[in-house]
Coordinates of C-alpha atoms and ligand atoms in Angstrom, one line a residue:
X287 CA 0.7 24.4 5.3
X288 CA 1.4 23.9 9.0
X289 CA 5.0 23.9 10.1
X290 CA 5.2 20.6 12.0
X291 CA 9.0 20.5 12.4
X292 CA 9.0 21.8 16.0
X293 CA 6.1 19.7 17.2
X294 CA 6.8 16.9 19.6
X295 CA 3.7 15.0 18.6
X296 CA 1.8 15.3 15.4
X297 CA -2.0 15.4 15.1
X298 CA -3.5 12.6 13.1
X299 CA -7.0 12.7 11.5
X300 CA -8.3 9.4 10.1
X301 CA -10.7 9.2 7.2
X302 CA -12.5 5.9 6.7
X303 CA -12.8 3.8 9.8
X304 CA -12.9 0.2 8.5
X305 CA -9.2 -0.5 7.9
X306 CA -8.7 3.0 9.4
X307 CA -9.0 1.2 12.7
X308 CA -5.4 0.0 12.2
X309 CA -3.9 3.5 11.9
X310 CA -5.9 4.7 14.9
X311 CA -4.3 1.9 16.9
X312 CA -0.9 2.8 15.4
X313 CA -1.3 6.4 16.4
X314 CA -2.6 5.6 19.9
X315 CA 0.4 3.4 20.6
X316 CA 3.1 5.7 19.1
X317 CA 4.9 8.4 21.1
X318 CA 5.1 10.5 18.0
X319 CA 1.4 10.9 17.4
X320 CA -1.9 12.1 18.9
X321 CA -5.1 10.8 17.2
X322 CA -7.1 14.0 17.2
X323 CA -10.1 13.4 14.9
X324 CA -12.0 10.5 13.3
X325 CA -14.2 10.8 10.2
X326 CA -16.6 8.4 8.5
X327 CA -19.9 9.1 6.9
X328 CA -21.2 6.1 8.9
X329 CA -21.9 7.8 12.3
X330 CA -22.4 4.5 14.1
X331 CA -19.0 3.4 13.1
X332 CA -17.5 6.7 14.3
X333 CA -19.1 6.1 17.7
X334 CA -17.9 2.5 17.8
X335 CA -14.3 3.5 17.0
X336 CA -14.4 6.3 19.6
X337 CA -15.6 3.8 22.2
X338 CA -13.0 1.2 21.2
X339 CA -10.1 3.7 21.5
X340 CA -11.4 6.0 24.3
X341 CA -11.6 8.9 21.9
X342 CA -14.3 11.6 21.7
X343 CA -13.7 13.7 18.6
X344 CA -15.4 12.6 15.4
X345 CA -17.3 14.0 12.4
X346 CA -19.2 12.5 9.5
X347 CA -18.1 15.5 7.3
X348 CA -14.6 15.3 5.8
X349 CA -14.7 19.1 5.3
X350 CA -15.1 19.5 9.1
X351 CA -12.1 17.3 9.8
X352 CA -10.0 19.3 7.3
X353 CA -11.0 22.5 9.1
X354 CA -9.6 21.2 12.4
X355 CA -6.3 23.0 13.1
X356 CA -5.1 20.2 15.4
X357 CA -5.0 17.8 12.4
X358 CA -1.5 17.9 10.8
X359 CA -1.7 14.8 8.7
X360 CA -4.8 13.0 7.3
X361 CA -4.7 9.2 7.0
X362 CA -7.0 8.2 4.1
X363 CA -8.7 4.7 4.2
X364 CA -11.8 5.2 2.1
X365 CA -12.7 3.0 -0.9
X366 CA -10.1 3.0 -3.7
X367 CA -12.1 5.1 -6.2
X368 CA -12.4 8.0 -3.7
X369 CA -8.7 8.3 -2.9
X370 CA -7.8 10.9 -5.6
X371 CA -10.6 13.3 -4.4
X372 CA -9.8 12.8 -0.8
X373 CA -6.0 13.3 -1.3
X374 CA -6.6 16.5 -3.3
X375 CA -9.1 17.9 -0.7
X376 CA -6.6 17.3 2.1
X377 CA -3.7 18.9 0.3
X378 CA -5.8 21.9 -0.6
X379 CA -6.7 22.3 3.1
X380 CA -3.0 22.4 3.9
X381 CA -2.7 18.9 5.4
X382 CA 0.0 16.3 4.9
X383 CA -1.3 13.0 3.7
X384 CA -0.8 9.3 4.2
X385 CA -3.0 7.5 1.7
X386 CA -3.4 3.7 1.7
X387 CA -2.8 1.6 -1.3
X388 CA -3.8 1.7 -4.1
X389 CA -2.8 5.3 -4.2
X390 CA -5.3 5.9 -7.0
X391 CA -7.1 3.3 -9.1
X392 CA -6.3 4.5 -12.6
X393 CA -4.4 7.4 -14.2
X394 CA -7.5 9.6 -15.0
X395 CA -6.9 11.8 -12.0
X396 CA -3.1 11.4 -11.7
X397 CA -2.4 14.9 -13.2
X398 CA -4.9 16.5 -10.8
X399 CA -3.3 14.8 -7.9
X400 CA 0.2 15.9 -8.9
X401 CA -0.9 19.5 -9.4
X402 CA -2.4 19.5 -5.9
X403 CA 0.9 18.2 -4.5
X404 CA 2.8 21.0 -6.3
X405 CA 0.5 23.8 -5.2
X406 CA 0.2 22.7 -1.6
X407 CA 3.9 22.1 -0.6
X408 CA 2.6 19.4 1.7
X409 CA 4.0 15.9 1.7
X410 CA 2.2 12.8 0.5
X411 CA 3.2 9.3 1.4
X412 CA 1.6 6.2 -0.1
X413 CA 0.9 3.7 2.6
X414 CA 2.5 0.7 1.0
X415 CA 2.2 -1.3 4.2
X416 CA 4.2 -4.4 3.1
X417 CA 7.5 -2.4 2.9
X418 CA 7.0 -1.8 6.6
X419 CA 6.4 -5.4 7.6
X420 CA 9.4 -7.0 9.4
X421 CA 10.5 -9.7 6.9
X422 CA 10.3 -7.3 3.9
X423 CA 12.1 -4.5 5.8
X424 CA 14.8 -7.0 6.8
X425 CA 15.2 -8.3 3.2
X426 CA 15.6 -4.7 2.0
X427 CA 18.2 -3.8 4.6
X428 CA 20.1 -7.0 3.9
X429 CA 20.1 -6.3 0.2
X430 CA 21.2 -2.7 0.8
X431 CA 24.4 -3.9 2.5
X432 CA 25.5 -4.6 -1.1
X433 CA 26.8 -8.2 -0.8
X434 CA 24.0 -9.8 -2.9
X435 CA 25.3 -8.0 -6.0
X436 CA 23.1 -7.1 -8.9
X437 CA 19.5 -8.4 -9.2
X438 CA 19.0 -11.0 -12.0
X439 CA 15.3 -11.3 -11.4
X440 CA 12.5 -10.8 -8.8
X441 CA 9.4 -12.9 -8.2
X442 CA 6.7 -11.5 -6.0
X443 CA 3.2 -12.7 -5.3
X444 CA 0.2 -12.1 -3.1
X445 CA -2.5 -14.8 -2.9
X446 CA -5.4 -14.4 -0.5
X447 CA -8.9 -15.8 -0.2
X448 CA -10.6 -12.4 0.0
X449 CA -14.1 -13.6 -0.8
X450 CA -15.2 -12.0 2.5
X451 CA -14.2 -8.6 1.1
X452 CA -16.8 -8.9 -1.7
X453 CA -19.5 -8.4 0.9
X454 CA -18.7 -4.7 0.8
X455 CA -20.9 -2.9 -1.7
X456 CA -18.1 -1.0 -3.3
X457 CA -16.2 -4.2 -4.0
X458 CA -19.0 -5.4 -6.3
X459 CA -19.1 -2.0 -8.3
X460 CA -17.7 -1.7 -11.7
X461 CA -15.0 0.6 -10.4
X462 CA -13.5 -2.0 -8.1
X463 CA -10.5 -4.0 -9.4
X464 CA -8.3 -6.4 -7.4
X465 CA -5.5 -5.6 -9.9
X466 CA -5.1 -2.2 -8.2
X467 CA -6.4 -3.2 -4.7
X468 CA -4.1 -6.2 -4.2
X469 CA -1.4 -6.5 -6.9
X470 CA -0.3 -3.1 -5.6
X471 CA 1.4 -5.0 -2.8
X472 CA 3.7 -7.3 -4.8
X473 CA 3.9 -4.8 -7.6
X474 CA 5.2 -2.1 -5.2
X475 CA 7.7 -4.6 -3.8
X476 CA 9.1 -5.2 -7.3
X477 CA 9.3 -1.4 -8.1
X478 CA 11.0 -0.8 -4.7
X479 CA 14.0 -2.7 -6.1
X480 CA 13.5 -2.2 -9.8
X481 CA 12.0 1.3 -10.2
X482 CA 12.8 1.3 -13.9
X483 CA 10.2 -1.3 -15.0
X484 CA 9.6 -0.4 -18.7
X485 CA 7.2 -3.0 -20.2
X486 CA 4.7 -5.6 -19.0
X487 CA 2.8 -8.5 -20.5
X488 CA 0.5 -11.2 -19.0
X489 CA -2.9 -12.6 -18.4
X490 CA -5.8 -12.0 -16.1
X491 CA -8.9 -14.1 -15.4
X492 CA -12.2 -13.8 -13.5
X493 CA -12.6 -17.1 -11.6
X494 CA -15.9 -18.9 -11.1
X495 CA -15.9 -18.0 -7.4
X496 CA -15.4 -14.3 -8.1
X497 CA -18.1 -14.3 -10.8
X498 CA -20.6 -16.1 -8.5
X499 CA -20.1 -13.4 -5.9
X500 CA -20.8 -10.5 -8.3
X501 CA -17.2 -9.4 -8.9
X502 CA -17.0 -7.5 -12.2
X503 CA -13.3 -7.7 -13.0
X504 CA -10.5 -10.4 -12.9
X505 CA -9.3 -11.9 -9.6
X506 CA -6.5 -14.1 -10.9
X507 CA -3.3 -12.6 -12.4
X508 CA 0.1 -13.6 -13.8
X509 CA 2.4 -10.9 -15.3
X510 CA 5.9 -10.7 -16.5
X511 CA 7.7 -7.3 -16.3
X512 CA 11.0 -6.0 -17.8
X513 CA 13.2 -3.1 -16.8
X514 CA 14.9 -0.8 -19.3
X515 CA 18.1 -2.8 -18.9
X516 CA 16.3 -6.1 -19.6
X517 CA 16.0 -7.5 -16.0
X518 CA 12.8 -9.6 -15.9
X519 CA 10.4 -9.9 -13.0
X520 CA 7.2 -11.8 -12.3
X521 CA 4.2 -10.8 -10.3
X522 CA 1.1 -12.9 -9.5
X523 CA -2.1 -13.0 -7.4
X524 CA -5.4 -14.7 -6.8
X525 CA -8.2 -13.3 -4.6
X526 CA -11.3 -15.4 -4.7
X527 CA -9.8 -18.9 -4.4
X528 CA -8.5 -20.9 -1.4
X529 CA -4.8 -20.6 -0.6
X530 CA -2.5 -23.4 0.4
X531 CA -1.5 -23.7 4.1
X532 CA 0.9 -21.2 5.6
X533 CA 3.5 -23.8 6.5
X534 CA 3.8 -24.5 2.7
X535 CA 3.2 -21.0 1.4
X536 CA 3.1 -17.6 2.8
X537 CA 0.3 -15.6 1.0
X538 CA 2.7 -12.8 0.1
X539 CA 6.4 -13.3 -0.7
X540 CA 9.2 -11.5 -2.4
X541 CA 12.1 -13.5 -3.9
X542 CA 15.3 -11.7 -5.0
X543 CA 17.8 -13.7 -7.2
X544 CA 21.1 -11.9 -7.4
X545 CA 24.7 -12.4 -8.6
X546 CA 26.0 -13.6 -5.2
X547 CA 22.9 -14.8 -3.3
X548 CA 19.1 -15.1 -3.1
X549 CA 16.6 -14.1 -0.5
X550 CA 12.9 -14.7 0.3
X551 CA 10.7 -12.6 2.6
X552 CA 7.4 -14.2 3.6
X553 CA 4.4 -12.5 5.1
X554 CA 3.4 -15.7 6.9
X555 CA 4.9 -16.8 9.2
X556 CA 7.0 -13.6 9.4
X557 CA 10.0 -15.4 7.8
X558 CA 13.1 -14.3 6.0
X559 CA 15.5 -16.8 4.4
X560 CA 18.6 -16.2 2.3
X561 CA 21.6 -17.8 0.8
X562 CA 24.6 -15.5 0.5
X563 CA 28.2 -16.5 -0.7
X564 CA 27.2 -20.2 -0.3
X565 CA 25.9 -19.9 3.3
X566 CA 22.2 -20.1 4.2
X567 CA 20.3 -18.4 7.0
X568 CA 16.8 -18.1 8.3
X569 CA 15.3 -15.4 10.5
X570 CA 11.8 -15.3 11.9
X571 CA 9.9 -12.4 13.4
X572 CA 7.1 -14.3 15.0
X573 CA 7.8 -12.6 18.4
X574 CA 6.4 -9.5 16.7
X575 CA 3.1 -11.2 15.8
X576 CA 1.3 -9.3 18.6
X577 CA 2.8 -6.0 17.4
X578 CA 1.8 -6.5 13.8
X579 CA -1.5 -8.3 14.3
X580 CA -2.7 -6.7 17.5
X581 CA -6.4 -7.2 17.0
X582 CA -6.1 -11.0 16.9
X583 CA -6.4 -12.8 13.6
X584 CA -4.5 -11.5 10.6
X585 CA -7.0 -9.1 9.1
X586 CA -5.6 -5.7 10.1
X587 CA -2.3 -4.1 9.6
X588 CA -1.7 -1.9 12.6
X589 CA 2.0 -2.8 13.1
X590 CA 2.9 -2.0 9.5
X591 CA 1.0 1.3 9.8
X592 CA 2.7 2.2 13.1
X593 CA 6.1 1.7 11.3
X594 CA 5.1 3.9 8.5
X595 CA 3.5 6.7 10.5
X596 CA 6.6 6.9 12.6
X597 CA 8.7 7.0 9.4
X598 CA 6.6 9.9 8.0
X599 CA 6.8 11.7 11.3
X600 CA 10.6 11.5 11.1
X601 CA 10.5 12.7 7.5
X602 CA 8.3 15.7 8.3
X603 CA 10.5 16.6 11.2
X604 CA 13.7 16.5 9.2
X605 CA 12.1 17.8 5.9
X606 CA 12.8 14.5 4.1
X607 CA 10.6 13.2 1.3
X608 CA 8.7 10.2 2.6
X609 CA 8.7 7.3 0.2
X610 CA 6.9 6.1 -1.8
X611 CA 5.8 9.6 -2.5
X612 CA 3.0 10.7 -4.9
X613 CA 5.2 10.6 -8.0
X614 CA 6.5 7.1 -7.3
X615 CA 3.0 6.0 -6.3
X616 CA 1.6 7.2 -9.6
X617 CA 4.2 5.3 -11.7
X618 CA 3.3 2.2 -9.8
X619 CA -0.4 2.8 -10.7
X620 CA 0.8 3.3 -14.3
X621 CA 2.5 -0.1 -14.1
X622 CA -0.8 -1.7 -12.9
X623 CA -2.8 0.0 -15.6
X624 CA -0.2 -1.2 -18.2
X625 CA -0.8 -4.7 -16.8
X626 CA -4.5 -4.3 -17.2
X627 CA -4.1 -3.1 -20.8
X628 CA -1.7 -5.9 -21.6
X629 CA -4.0 -8.6 -20.4
X630 CA -7.0 -7.0 -22.1
X631 CA -5.1 -6.7 -25.4
X632 CA -2.9 -9.7 -25.3
X633 CA 0.1 -7.6 -26.2
X634 CA 3.0 -6.0 -24.2
X635 CA 2.4 -2.5 -23.0
X636 CA 5.1 0.2 -22.2
X637 CA 4.6 2.3 -19.1
X638 CA 6.1 5.4 -20.8
X639 CA 3.4 5.2 -23.5
X640 CA 0.7 5.2 -20.9
X641 CA 2.3 8.1 -18.9
X642 CA 2.5 10.2 -22.1
X643 CA -1.1 9.4 -23.0
X644 CA -2.2 11.0 -19.6
X645 CA 0.1 14.0 -20.0
X646 CA 2.5 12.6 -17.4
X647 CA 5.6 12.6 -19.6
X648 CA 7.7 14.2 -16.8
X649 CA 7.3 10.9 -14.8
X650 CA 8.9 8.9 -17.5
X651 CA 12.1 7.4 -16.0
X652 CA 10.9 8.1 -12.4
Ligands
NAD726 N1 -2.6 -3.4 3.9 C1 -3.2 -2.4 3.5 O1 -2.6 -1.4 3.3 C2 -4.7 -2.3 3.5 C3 -5.5 -3.4 4.0 C4 -6.9 -3.3 4.0 C5 -7.5 -2.2 3.3 N2 -6.7 -1.2 2.7 C6 -7.3 -0.1 2.0 O2 -8.1 0.6 2.8 C7 -9.2 1.2 2.0 C8 -10.5 1.0 2.8 O3 -10.7 -0.4 2.8 P1 -11.7 -1.0 3.9 O4 -11.5 -2.5 3.8 O5 -11.5 -0.3 5.2 O6 -13.2 -0.6 3.3 P2 -14.5 -0.3 4.2 O7 -15.6 -0.3 3.2 O8 -14.6 -1.3 5.3 O9 -14.2 1.1 4.8 C9 -14.3 2.3 4.1 C10 -15.0 3.3 5.0 O10 -14.9 4.6 4.3 C11 -16.2 5.3 4.6 N3 -16.4 6.3 3.6 C12 -16.6 6.1 2.3 N4 -16.8 7.3 1.7 C13 -16.6 8.2 2.7 C14 -16.6 9.7 2.6 N5 -16.8 10.4 1.5 N6 -16.4 10.3 3.8 C15 -16.2 9.6 4.9 N7 -16.2 8.3 5.0 C16 -16.4 7.6 3.9 C17 -17.2 4.1 4.6 O11 -18.4 4.5 5.4 C18 -16.4 3.0 5.3 O12 -16.6 2.9 6.7 C19 -9.1 0.6 0.6 O13 -8.5 1.5 -0.2 C20 -8.3 -0.6 0.9 O14 -7.5 -1.0 -0.3 C21 -5.3 -1.3 2.8

């Protein structure tokens, strides 16, 4: 493992140059990073990204990028089902890792990933971008001041018309599941506040639109979750249906209902509203639209990624554990797998039972 504590700027290697475009931009605009290598098996895309960002170093072979001594941290943005292998390869090559969500897409490889983390001594951070988006960050900081009191319940959802995404070959494969790809956003927001989710139940459905486009698994979800102290939460999402306009809905929101107040963070239009001790307030972050959505439109996440790579750079410098780390990320995957099994079976599923089934008992209670 490379000692990066003394380095002024860290070297970033980016694997997967579709959404990886966002972390390239993040690294290019950050004073804490140098983007030193790009990798995609599609060489034309490598050349396009080099041209777009004025870079020259690329490879179509992941192994070559991992041999590059200038790469301190690998950012992984390949299709969901490849994350486990790509994370393990990076760790075994002595690189720190930022892996986009979903960290992995089922628990089959979870133990292998954790063993790789342990033998490497490198750090892994799951790129749960929503935690690093202004309204959700603000909601968390406000809650952490302590005045809202205890959480009575949380509702979080992420609705998006992602039919365009189904043009990608891998999105129509049997391995692709929106449950992991997208419910990972609101699901992670809930576990950020309520890490001790114990049991889940709910329903999932494959809509006519999804079916017509070749999607194999559900695209429409409603689940209820419960912590070990009985606090309930609700998480929902739809991905092949139109969404209502942003002035009425926000695509992704997180609502906290607490003893002394309530708050709601909205993805669109970068809003945060709250009521605390009988007084209400509203903050907007629309001035940061150009920072978060710097490619125009709203389809990439460069600002969130810049926030999280600057956070991980800080953690590496001061030897802190970046969060969510691999253990936290795997329990969130276990929560999503519990949801999948609950809607398949029609019965509630306990996350601890799943963790034990995959030999992950030391994560119970994490
Ligand atoms: N907000 C977020 O955090 C966010 C947003 C969008 C996408 N994502 C995640 O990013 C990942 C990629 O999504 P995408 O939309 O960019 O998909 P994509 O298909 O557009 O891009 C994936 C790229 O990986 C490359 N690739 C695949 N296997 C490879 C290999 N073995 N070696 C090198 N390159 C390889 C492909 O050629 C492709 O260019 C997914 O896991 C997705 O969930 C996260």
